[in-house]
Short mmCIF file of C-alpha atoms in Angstrom, two decimals:
data_model
loop_
_atom_site.label_atom_id
_atom_site.label_comp_id
_atom_site.label_asym_id
_atom_site.label_seq_id
_atom_site.Cartn_x
_atom_site.Cartn_y
_atom_site.Cartn_z
CA GLY S 1 52.78 13.69 98.97
CA THR S 2 51.15 13.59 95.55
CA LEU S 3 51.80 16.35 93.03
CA GLU S 4 48.35 17.78 93.82
CA ASP S 5 49.24 17.91 97.53
CA GLN S 6 52.53 19.61 96.75
CA ILE S 7 50.97 22.28 94.57
CA ILE S 8 48.37 23.02 97.25
CA GLN S 9 50.92 23.05 100.10
CA ALA S 10 53.28 25.43 98.29
CA ASN S 11 50.75 28.23 98.56
CA PRO S 12 50.51 28.76 102.35
CA LEU S 13 54.30 28.55 102.64
CA LEU S 14 54.89 31.23 99.99
CA GLU S 15 52.09 33.36 101.42
CA ALA S 16 53.59 33.24 104.91
CA PHE S 17 56.91 34.61 103.65
CA GLY S 18 55.62 36.74 100.75
CA ASN S 19 52.22 38.13 101.78
CA ALA S 20 51.39 40.94 104.19
CA LYS S 21 48.61 43.29 105.19
CA THR S 22 48.53 46.51 103.15
CA VAL S 23 46.17 49.47 103.38
CA ARG S 24 43.67 47.86 101.02
CA ASN S 25 44.17 44.12 101.41
CA ASP S 26 44.74 42.03 104.54
CA ASN S 27 46.50 39.29 102.56
CA SER S 28 48.32 41.06 99.76
CA SER S 29 50.99 39.12 97.87
CA ARG S 30 54.06 41.38 97.92
CA PHE S 31 55.77 39.52 95.07
CA GLY S 32 54.71 38.74 91.54
CA LYS S 33 54.28 35.17 90.46
CA PHE S 34 53.58 33.18 87.32
CA ILE S 35 52.34 29.67 88.10
CA ARG S 36 52.18 27.05 85.38
CA ILE S 37 50.39 23.73 85.73
CA HIS S 38 51.57 21.32 83.01
CA PHE S 39 49.48 18.50 81.56
CA GLY S 40 50.65 15.44 79.67
CA PRO S 41 49.42 14.24 76.25
CA THR S 42 46.41 12.51 77.85
CA GLY S 43 45.39 15.58 79.85
CA LYS S 44 46.70 14.18 83.13
CA LEU S 45 48.49 16.53 85.57
CA ALA S 46 52.22 16.23 84.81
CA SER S 47 54.15 18.90 86.74
CA ALA S 48 54.12 22.54 87.81
CA ASP S 49 56.48 25.45 88.27
CA ILE S 50 56.42 28.87 89.88
CA GLU S 51 58.34 31.90 88.70
CA THR S 52 58.49 34.86 91.09
CA TYR S 53 59.27 38.54 90.55
CA LEU S 54 60.46 41.32 92.83
CA LEU S 55 59.69 40.49 96.45
CA GLU S 56 59.09 43.80 98.25
CA LYS S 57 62.01 43.49 100.61
CA SER S 58 61.76 47.02 102.03
CA ARG S 59 58.82 45.69 104.08
CA VAL S 60 61.21 43.50 106.10
CA THR S 61 62.53 46.56 107.95
CA PHE S 62 59.78 49.17 107.48
CA GLN S 63 55.97 49.30 107.32
CA LEU S 64 53.50 52.16 106.92
CA SER S 65 51.23 52.81 109.92
CA SER S 66 48.23 50.76 108.78
CA GLU S 67 50.27 47.92 107.25
CA ARG S 68 52.13 44.90 108.58
CA SER S 69 55.29 42.98 107.73
CA TYR S 70 55.25 39.44 106.33
CA HIS S 71 52.80 37.06 108.02
CA ILE S 72 55.47 34.56 109.09
CA PHE S 73 56.81 36.82 111.87
CA TYR S 74 53.40 37.09 113.55
CA GLN S 75 52.62 33.42 112.97
CA ILE S 76 55.76 32.48 114.90
CA MET S 77 54.95 34.93 117.72
CA SER S 78 51.38 33.59 118.00
CA ASN S 79 52.84 30.97 120.38
CA LYS S 80 50.98 28.16 118.62
CA LYS S 81 54.34 26.37 118.65
CA PRO S 82 55.98 27.48 121.92
CA GLU S 83 59.15 25.58 121.00
CA LEU S 84 59.78 28.20 118.29
CA ILE S 85 59.78 31.02 120.84
CA ASP S 86 62.51 29.17 122.78
CA LEU S 87 64.46 28.18 119.66
CA LEU S 88 64.58 31.75 118.32
CA LEU S 89 65.17 33.47 121.68
CA ILE S 90 62.23 35.80 121.07
CA SER S 91 59.06 36.84 122.91
CA THR S 92 55.43 36.63 121.82
CA ASN S 93 55.08 40.43 121.75
CA PRO S 94 55.68 41.97 118.29
CA TYR S 95 56.27 45.37 119.93
CA ASP S 96 59.51 43.97 121.37
CA PHE S 97 60.87 43.92 117.81
CA LEU S 98 61.32 47.16 115.89
CA TYR S 99 61.38 45.66 112.38
CA VAL S 100 57.95 44.05 112.69
CA SER S 101 56.04 46.65 114.70
CA GLN S 102 56.11 49.92 112.80
CA GLY S 103 52.56 49.44 111.56
CA GLU S 104 49.83 47.12 112.82
CA VAL S 105 50.70 43.82 114.49
CA THR S 106 47.34 42.05 114.28
CA VAL S 107 44.88 41.70 111.40
CA ALA S 108 41.19 41.24 112.19
CA SER S 109 40.59 38.76 109.36
CA ILE S 110 43.63 36.57 110.11
CA ASP S 111 44.22 34.08 112.92
CA ASP S 112 48.01 33.92 113.03
CA SER S 113 48.14 30.79 115.18
CA GLU S 114 45.89 28.85 112.79
CA GLU S 115 47.90 30.17 109.86
CA LEU S 116 51.13 28.85 111.39
CA LEU S 117 49.65 25.35 111.19
CA ALA S 118 48.80 25.97 107.53
CA THR S 119 52.35 27.17 106.78
CA ASP S 120 53.95 24.34 108.69
CA PRO S 121 51.53 21.44 109.20
CA PRO S 122 53.00 18.36 110.86
CA ASN S 123 53.66 16.82 107.44
CA ALA S 124 54.15 19.82 105.14
CA VAL S 125 57.88 19.61 105.20
CA ASP S 126 57.69 16.04 103.98
CA ILE S 127 55.23 17.09 101.28
CA LEU S 128 57.52 19.82 99.91
CA GLY S 129 60.74 17.93 100.57
CA PHE S 130 62.47 20.29 103.02
CA SER S 131 64.79 18.44 105.41
CA PRO S 132 64.41 18.95 109.19
CA ASP S 133 67.69 20.92 109.18
CA GLU S 134 66.48 23.19 106.40
CA LYS S 135 63.24 23.80 108.26
CA VAL S 136 65.10 24.80 111.44
CA GLY S 137 67.38 26.99 109.30
CA ILE S 138 64.39 28.82 107.82
CA TYR S 139 63.04 29.58 111.30
CA LYS S 140 66.46 30.59 112.65
CA LEU S 141 67.06 33.11 109.87
CA THR S 142 63.55 34.52 110.29
CA GLY S 143 64.31 35.00 113.99
CA ALA S 144 67.70 36.53 113.19
CA VAL S 145 65.97 39.16 111.04
CA MET S 146 63.83 40.13 114.06
CA HIS S 147 66.90 40.45 116.30
CA TYR S 148 68.73 42.51 113.65
CA GLY S 149 66.18 45.28 114.11
CA ASN S 150 67.00 45.50 117.82
CA MET S 151 70.77 45.85 117.60
CA LYS S 152 71.84 49.21 119.05
CA PHE S 153 74.86 51.33 118.20
CA LYS S 154 76.18 54.58 119.63
CA GLN S 155 78.72 57.17 118.60
CA LYS S 156 82.19 56.93 120.11
CA GLN S 157 83.24 59.94 122.13
CA ARG S 158 84.72 62.76 120.07
CA GLU S 159 84.70 60.87 116.75
CA GLU S 160 82.34 60.01 113.90
CA GLN S 161 82.61 56.31 114.63
CA ALA S 162 79.92 53.84 115.67
CA GLU S 163 80.36 51.26 118.40
CA PRO S 164 77.98 48.60 119.77
CA ASP S 165 75.61 49.81 122.48
CA GLY S 166 75.39 46.48 124.30
CA THR S 167 76.00 43.08 122.71
CA GLU S 168 73.12 40.94 124.00
CA VAL S 169 71.01 41.23 120.83
CA ALA S 170 73.98 40.58 118.54
CA ASP S 171 74.75 37.48 120.63
CA LYS S 172 71.25 36.14 119.91
CA ALA S 173 71.43 36.96 116.20
CA GLY S 174 74.92 35.47 115.95
CA TYR S 175 73.80 32.30 117.73
CA LEU S 176 70.88 31.86 115.30
CA MET S 177 73.07 32.52 112.26
CA GLY S 178 75.89 30.23 113.34
CA LEU S 179 78.54 32.93 113.63
CA ASN S 180 80.59 34.73 116.26
CA SER S 181 78.80 37.87 117.43
CA ALA S 182 82.03 39.75 118.19
CA ASP S 183 83.11 39.20 114.57
CA LEU S 184 79.68 40.35 113.39
CA LEU S 185 79.82 43.61 115.39
CA LYS S 186 83.39 44.32 114.31
CA ALA S 187 82.45 43.75 110.65
CA LEU S 188 79.48 46.11 111.00
CA CYS S 189 81.45 48.93 112.66
CA TYR S 190 84.76 48.46 110.79
CA PRO S 191 84.10 46.78 107.44
CA ARG S 192 87.07 45.99 105.22
CA VAL S 193 86.71 47.46 101.75
CA LYS S 194 88.79 46.89 98.66
CA VAL S 195 90.69 49.94 97.49
CA GLY S 196 92.66 49.20 94.35
CA ASN S 197 94.37 45.89 95.07
CA GLU S 198 94.32 45.95 98.84
CA TYR S 199 91.78 45.87 101.64
CA VAL S 200 91.51 48.73 104.11
CA THR S 201 89.37 49.05 107.21
CA LYS S 202 86.75 51.76 106.88
CA GLY S 203 85.08 53.48 109.82
CA GLN S 204 81.28 53.82 109.95
CA ASN S 205 79.04 56.34 111.66
CA VAL S 206 75.92 55.19 113.49
CA GLN S 207 73.52 55.84 110.61
CA GLN S 208 75.75 53.94 108.17
CA VAL S 209 75.75 50.92 110.49
CA TYR S 210 71.95 50.96 110.85
CA ASN S 211 71.60 51.19 107.05
CA SER S 212 74.01 48.29 106.68
CA VAL S 213 72.14 46.14 109.24
CA GLY S 214 68.84 46.82 107.42
CA ALA S 215 70.31 45.92 104.03
CA LEU S 216 71.70 42.64 105.43
CA ALA S 217 68.36 41.70 107.02
CA LYS S 218 66.46 42.41 103.80
CA SER S 219 68.95 40.48 101.69
CA MET S 220 68.88 37.45 104.00
CA PHE S 221 65.08 37.32 103.95
CA GLU S 222 64.87 37.79 100.18
CA LYS S 223 67.51 35.15 99.39
CA MET S 224 65.77 32.69 101.69
CA PHE S 225 62.42 33.34 99.99
CA LEU S 226 63.90 32.84 96.51
CA TRP S 227 65.65 29.65 97.67
CA MET S 228 62.31 28.28 98.95
CA VAL S 229 60.81 28.87 95.50
CA VAL S 230 63.71 27.00 93.87
CA ARG S 231 63.26 24.11 96.30
CA ILE S 232 59.50 23.97 95.71
CA ASN S 233 60.11 23.92 91.95
CA GLN S 234 62.50 21.00 92.33
CA GLN S 235 59.67 19.07 94.00
CA LEU S 236 57.05 20.08 91.42
CA ASP S 237 59.22 19.16 88.43
CA THR S 238 58.39 15.49 87.87
CA LYS S 239 60.21 15.07 84.53
CA GLN S 240 56.98 13.62 83.09
CA PRO S 241 56.21 14.53 79.45
CA ARG S 242 54.30 17.81 79.15
CA GLN S 243 52.11 18.94 76.32
CA HIS S 244 49.87 21.78 77.51
CA PHE S 245 49.91 24.17 80.42
CA ILE S 246 47.55 26.54 82.17
CA GLY S 247 49.35 29.65 83.42
CA VAL S 248 48.19 32.19 85.97
CA LEU S 249 49.97 35.51 86.36
CA ASP S 250 49.47 37.22 89.71
CA ILE S 251 51.30 40.51 90.09
CA ALA S 252 50.64 43.51 92.29
CA GLY S 253 47.95 45.70 90.76
CA PHE S 254 48.35 49.41 90.19
CA GLU S 255 49.21 51.17 93.46
CA ILE S 256 48.38 54.70 94.55
CA PHE S 257 49.16 55.21 98.24
CA ASP S 258 49.55 58.39 100.28
CA PHE S 259 53.29 57.78 100.09
CA ASN S 260 54.63 56.25 96.86
CA SER S 261 58.26 55.18 96.54
CA LEU S 262 60.49 53.28 94.11
CA GLU S 263 58.59 50.00 94.70
CA GLN S 264 55.34 51.65 93.59
CA LEU S 265 57.01 53.07 90.48
CA CYS S 266 58.27 49.58 89.52
CA ILE S 267 54.85 48.01 90.13
CA ASN S 268 53.00 50.75 88.24
CA PHE S 269 55.48 50.62 85.35
CA THR S 270 54.88 46.85 85.06
CA ASN S 271 51.12 47.38 85.05
CA GLU S 272 51.48 50.09 82.44
CA LYS S 273 53.40 47.66 80.18
CA LEU S 274 50.90 44.84 80.75
CA GLN S 275 47.97 47.14 80.05
CA GLN S 276 49.62 48.22 76.79
CA PHE S 277 50.21 44.59 75.81
CA PHE S 278 46.61 43.72 76.68
CA ASN S 279 45.13 46.68 74.79
CA HIS S 280 47.23 45.93 71.75
CA HIS S 281 46.08 42.30 71.71
CA MET S 282 42.45 42.86 72.59
CA PHE S 283 41.74 45.95 70.58
CA VAL S 284 44.29 46.56 67.84
CA LEU S 285 45.02 42.97 66.71
CA GLU S 286 41.40 41.88 67.20
CA GLN S 287 40.14 44.68 64.95
CA GLU S 288 42.75 43.88 62.32
CA GLU S 289 41.43 40.31 62.37
CA TYR S 290 37.93 41.66 61.63
CA LYS S 291 39.32 43.59 58.68
CA LYS S 292 41.01 40.46 57.31
CA GLU S 293 37.76 38.56 57.54
CA GLY S 294 35.95 41.35 55.74
CA ILE S 295 33.58 42.08 58.63
CA GLU S 296 31.90 45.49 58.36
CA TRP S 297 33.58 47.30 61.22
CA GLU S 298 34.08 50.85 62.35
CA PHE S 299 37.67 51.03 63.67
CA ILE S 300 37.47 52.19 67.28
CA ASP S 301 40.33 54.00 68.97
CA PHE S 302 40.13 53.17 72.66
CA GLY S 303 42.32 56.15 73.47
CA MET S 304 44.64 53.82 75.33
CA ASP S 305 47.98 54.95 74.06
CA LEU S 306 50.19 54.41 77.08
CA ALA S 307 53.46 54.95 75.27
CA ALA S 308 54.13 58.43 76.68
CA CYS S 309 54.29 57.32 80.30
CA ILE S 310 56.17 54.10 79.50
CA GLU S 311 58.80 55.95 77.48
CA LEU S 312 59.20 58.55 80.19
CA ILE S 313 60.16 55.76 82.59
CA GLU S 314 62.24 53.41 80.41
CA LYS S 315 63.72 55.36 77.48
CA PRO S 316 67.33 56.61 77.45
CA MET S 317 67.38 59.65 79.77
CA GLY S 318 64.08 58.47 81.24
CA ILE S 319 63.52 58.15 84.99
CA PHE S 320 65.22 54.75 85.34
CA SER S 321 68.24 55.73 83.27
CA ILE S 322 68.73 58.99 85.21
CA LEU S 323 68.48 56.99 88.46
CA GLU S 324 71.13 54.53 87.20
CA GLU S 325 73.36 57.40 86.12
CA GLU S 326 73.09 59.20 89.47
CA CYS S 327 74.02 55.98 91.27
CA MET S 328 77.39 56.11 89.45
CA PHE S 329 78.26 59.50 91.01
CA PRO S 330 79.67 59.23 94.55
CA LYS S 331 78.48 62.77 95.35
CA ALA S 332 74.92 62.33 94.05
CA THR S 333 72.03 63.03 96.45
CA ASP S 334 68.24 62.83 96.36
CA THR S 335 68.24 66.54 95.50
CA SER S 336 70.67 66.21 92.58
CA PHE S 337 68.54 63.32 91.28
CA LYS S 338 65.37 65.41 91.52
CA ASN S 339 67.03 68.35 89.76
CA LYS S 340 68.14 66.13 86.88
CA LEU S 341 64.62 64.76 86.49
CA TYR S 342 63.19 68.29 86.43
CA ASP S 343 65.79 69.56 83.94
CA GLN S 344 65.13 66.64 81.64
CA HIS S 345 61.34 66.30 81.79
CA LEU S 346 59.48 69.15 83.52
CA GLY S 347 57.56 71.17 80.95
CA LYS S 348 58.84 68.93 78.12
CA CYS S 349 56.74 65.86 78.80
CA SER S 350 53.05 66.07 79.64
CA SER S 351 53.15 62.87 81.72
CA PHE S 352 55.71 64.38 84.13
CA GLN S 353 54.40 67.01 86.51
CA LYS S 354 55.21 68.91 89.66
CA PRO S 355 53.06 67.44 92.44
CA LYS S 356 50.40 69.48 94.17
CA PRO S 357 49.91 67.59 97.42
CA GLY S 358 47.07 68.91 99.57
CA LYS S 359 47.34 69.92 103.21
CA GLY S 360 48.39 67.08 105.51
CA LYS S 361 49.49 64.92 102.59
CA ALA S 362 52.88 63.24 102.37
CA GLU S 363 55.65 65.20 100.67
CA ALA S 364 56.18 64.30 97.02
CA HIS S 365 58.78 65.25 94.40
CA PHE S 366 57.18 64.48 91.05
CA SER S 367 53.88 63.22 89.61
CA LEU S 368 53.34 60.80 86.75
CA VAL S 369 50.18 60.61 84.70
CA HIS S 370 49.56 56.85 84.51
CA TYR S 371 46.68 55.16 82.68
CA ALA S 372 44.99 54.50 86.02
CA GLY S 373 45.49 57.96 87.49
CA THR S 374 48.10 60.49 88.49
CA VAL S 375 50.54 59.31 91.16
CA ASP S 376 52.75 61.51 93.36
CA TYR S 377 56.15 59.93 93.99
CA ASN S 378 58.58 60.64 96.82
CA ILE S 379 62.20 59.99 95.81
CA SER S 380 63.77 59.92 99.28
CA GLY S 381 66.30 57.11 99.49
CA TRP S 382 65.91 55.90 95.88
CA LEU S 383 69.65 56.02 95.21
CA ASP S 384 70.31 53.75 98.19
CA LYS S 385 67.45 51.42 97.28
CA ASN S 386 68.79 51.08 93.77
CA LYS S 387 72.42 50.56 94.78
CA ASP S 388 71.44 48.34 97.69
CA PRO S 389 75.02 47.78 98.86
CA LEU S 390 75.82 44.90 101.23
CA ASN S 391 78.57 44.96 103.85
CA GLU S 392 80.98 42.52 102.17
CA THR S 393 82.79 41.76 105.42
CA VAL S 394 79.57 40.51 107.00
CA VAL S 395 78.75 38.57 103.82
CA GLY S 396 82.15 36.90 104.25
CA LEU S 397 81.09 35.80 107.75
CA TYR S 398 77.81 34.46 106.35
CA GLN S 399 79.73 32.39 103.82
CA LYS S 400 81.68 30.70 106.64
CA SER S 401 78.62 30.28 108.89
CA SER S 402 78.08 26.95 110.63
CA LEU S 403 74.39 27.22 109.66
CA LYS S 404 74.38 25.38 106.31
CA LEU S 405 71.40 27.30 104.94
CA LEU S 406 72.98 30.72 105.54
CA SER S 407 76.36 29.83 104.04
CA PHE S 408 74.55 28.35 101.03
CA LEU S 409 72.35 31.44 100.48
CA PHE S 410 75.39 33.72 100.28
CA SER S 411 77.75 31.26 98.59
CA ASN S 412 77.74 32.95 95.18
#
């Protein structure tokens, strides 16, 4: 395909794997992106590239009640391509799969079967340069993520140790990932961890195994998404001379939901920084320019000093640094993290407040006064989200997988 075709075709593919329905937007991009279109000396289209930021991988295993996971799952289950249902050993009913059915499973404004043809038209793979094997690999790993959510574990009698509760689902996931399902289950229930210079086998309780399965599913999906972006960029980079570019930045806007977690803090922090950059350029520098040119001008203060909130988040002993520090302590908990935040900031910093959630509202642990409003944050699970540990024994199996794509994604 021509460069124009490739640029246009990249969009539905990235949207299928990176966009989802949220409370406010049926087709919300859950990753940031900066797209540059480069032009040569004569003004002719020369090449393009896409840089992405922070795919919201928590959505792969969990959705709020009025939201949905990434479109690709529902596109596949639309049965527009029945061969995919057979290939992935799945059904056409999203409610058969825990990871993709915690919120809504249909979106009024979206026809998933039509969208599947946009993601994967008969010739799209040729346009973007994915090989037939890579394409099958992408589908297989997407299916494996769905099966991961259905694996069941139970507690062994009289001990704090998990064991598989049936192996049928693991067999399907293992088949799709090109690995032995018995090895997979053993690695999940009895991972080998490095202690000093040697490896020891460590038992896991049921909750630890479920956490581990979720982390592996999220990591697999995220690595695959980032690899697709790299592959698309290889196609869009023509090596032609470039002189000018037009860039478009598309990041998640400011978010205030009923329940705000670490992802919302990261998104809102980014918006806070961008707003500060924008204000500085538009208002401060612009007015200094007027002064230089001797224009009669009353200096206006737009009251947009966002530094207090930004510093509270990023300075030493700010929210991020306390989170990092707590992650170093094996005994740290959500409560110890909250107490440290309170000791450090409550009553000392006007941007940091104790939340006052109304009746029937989600529980929250602290509030931040952002430029766009006050947001209540719930810190449950932030330490785990930040550490994001992967079961290294399972990663070792991935690296030896007979599915080329999977072994490549985890090779480093």
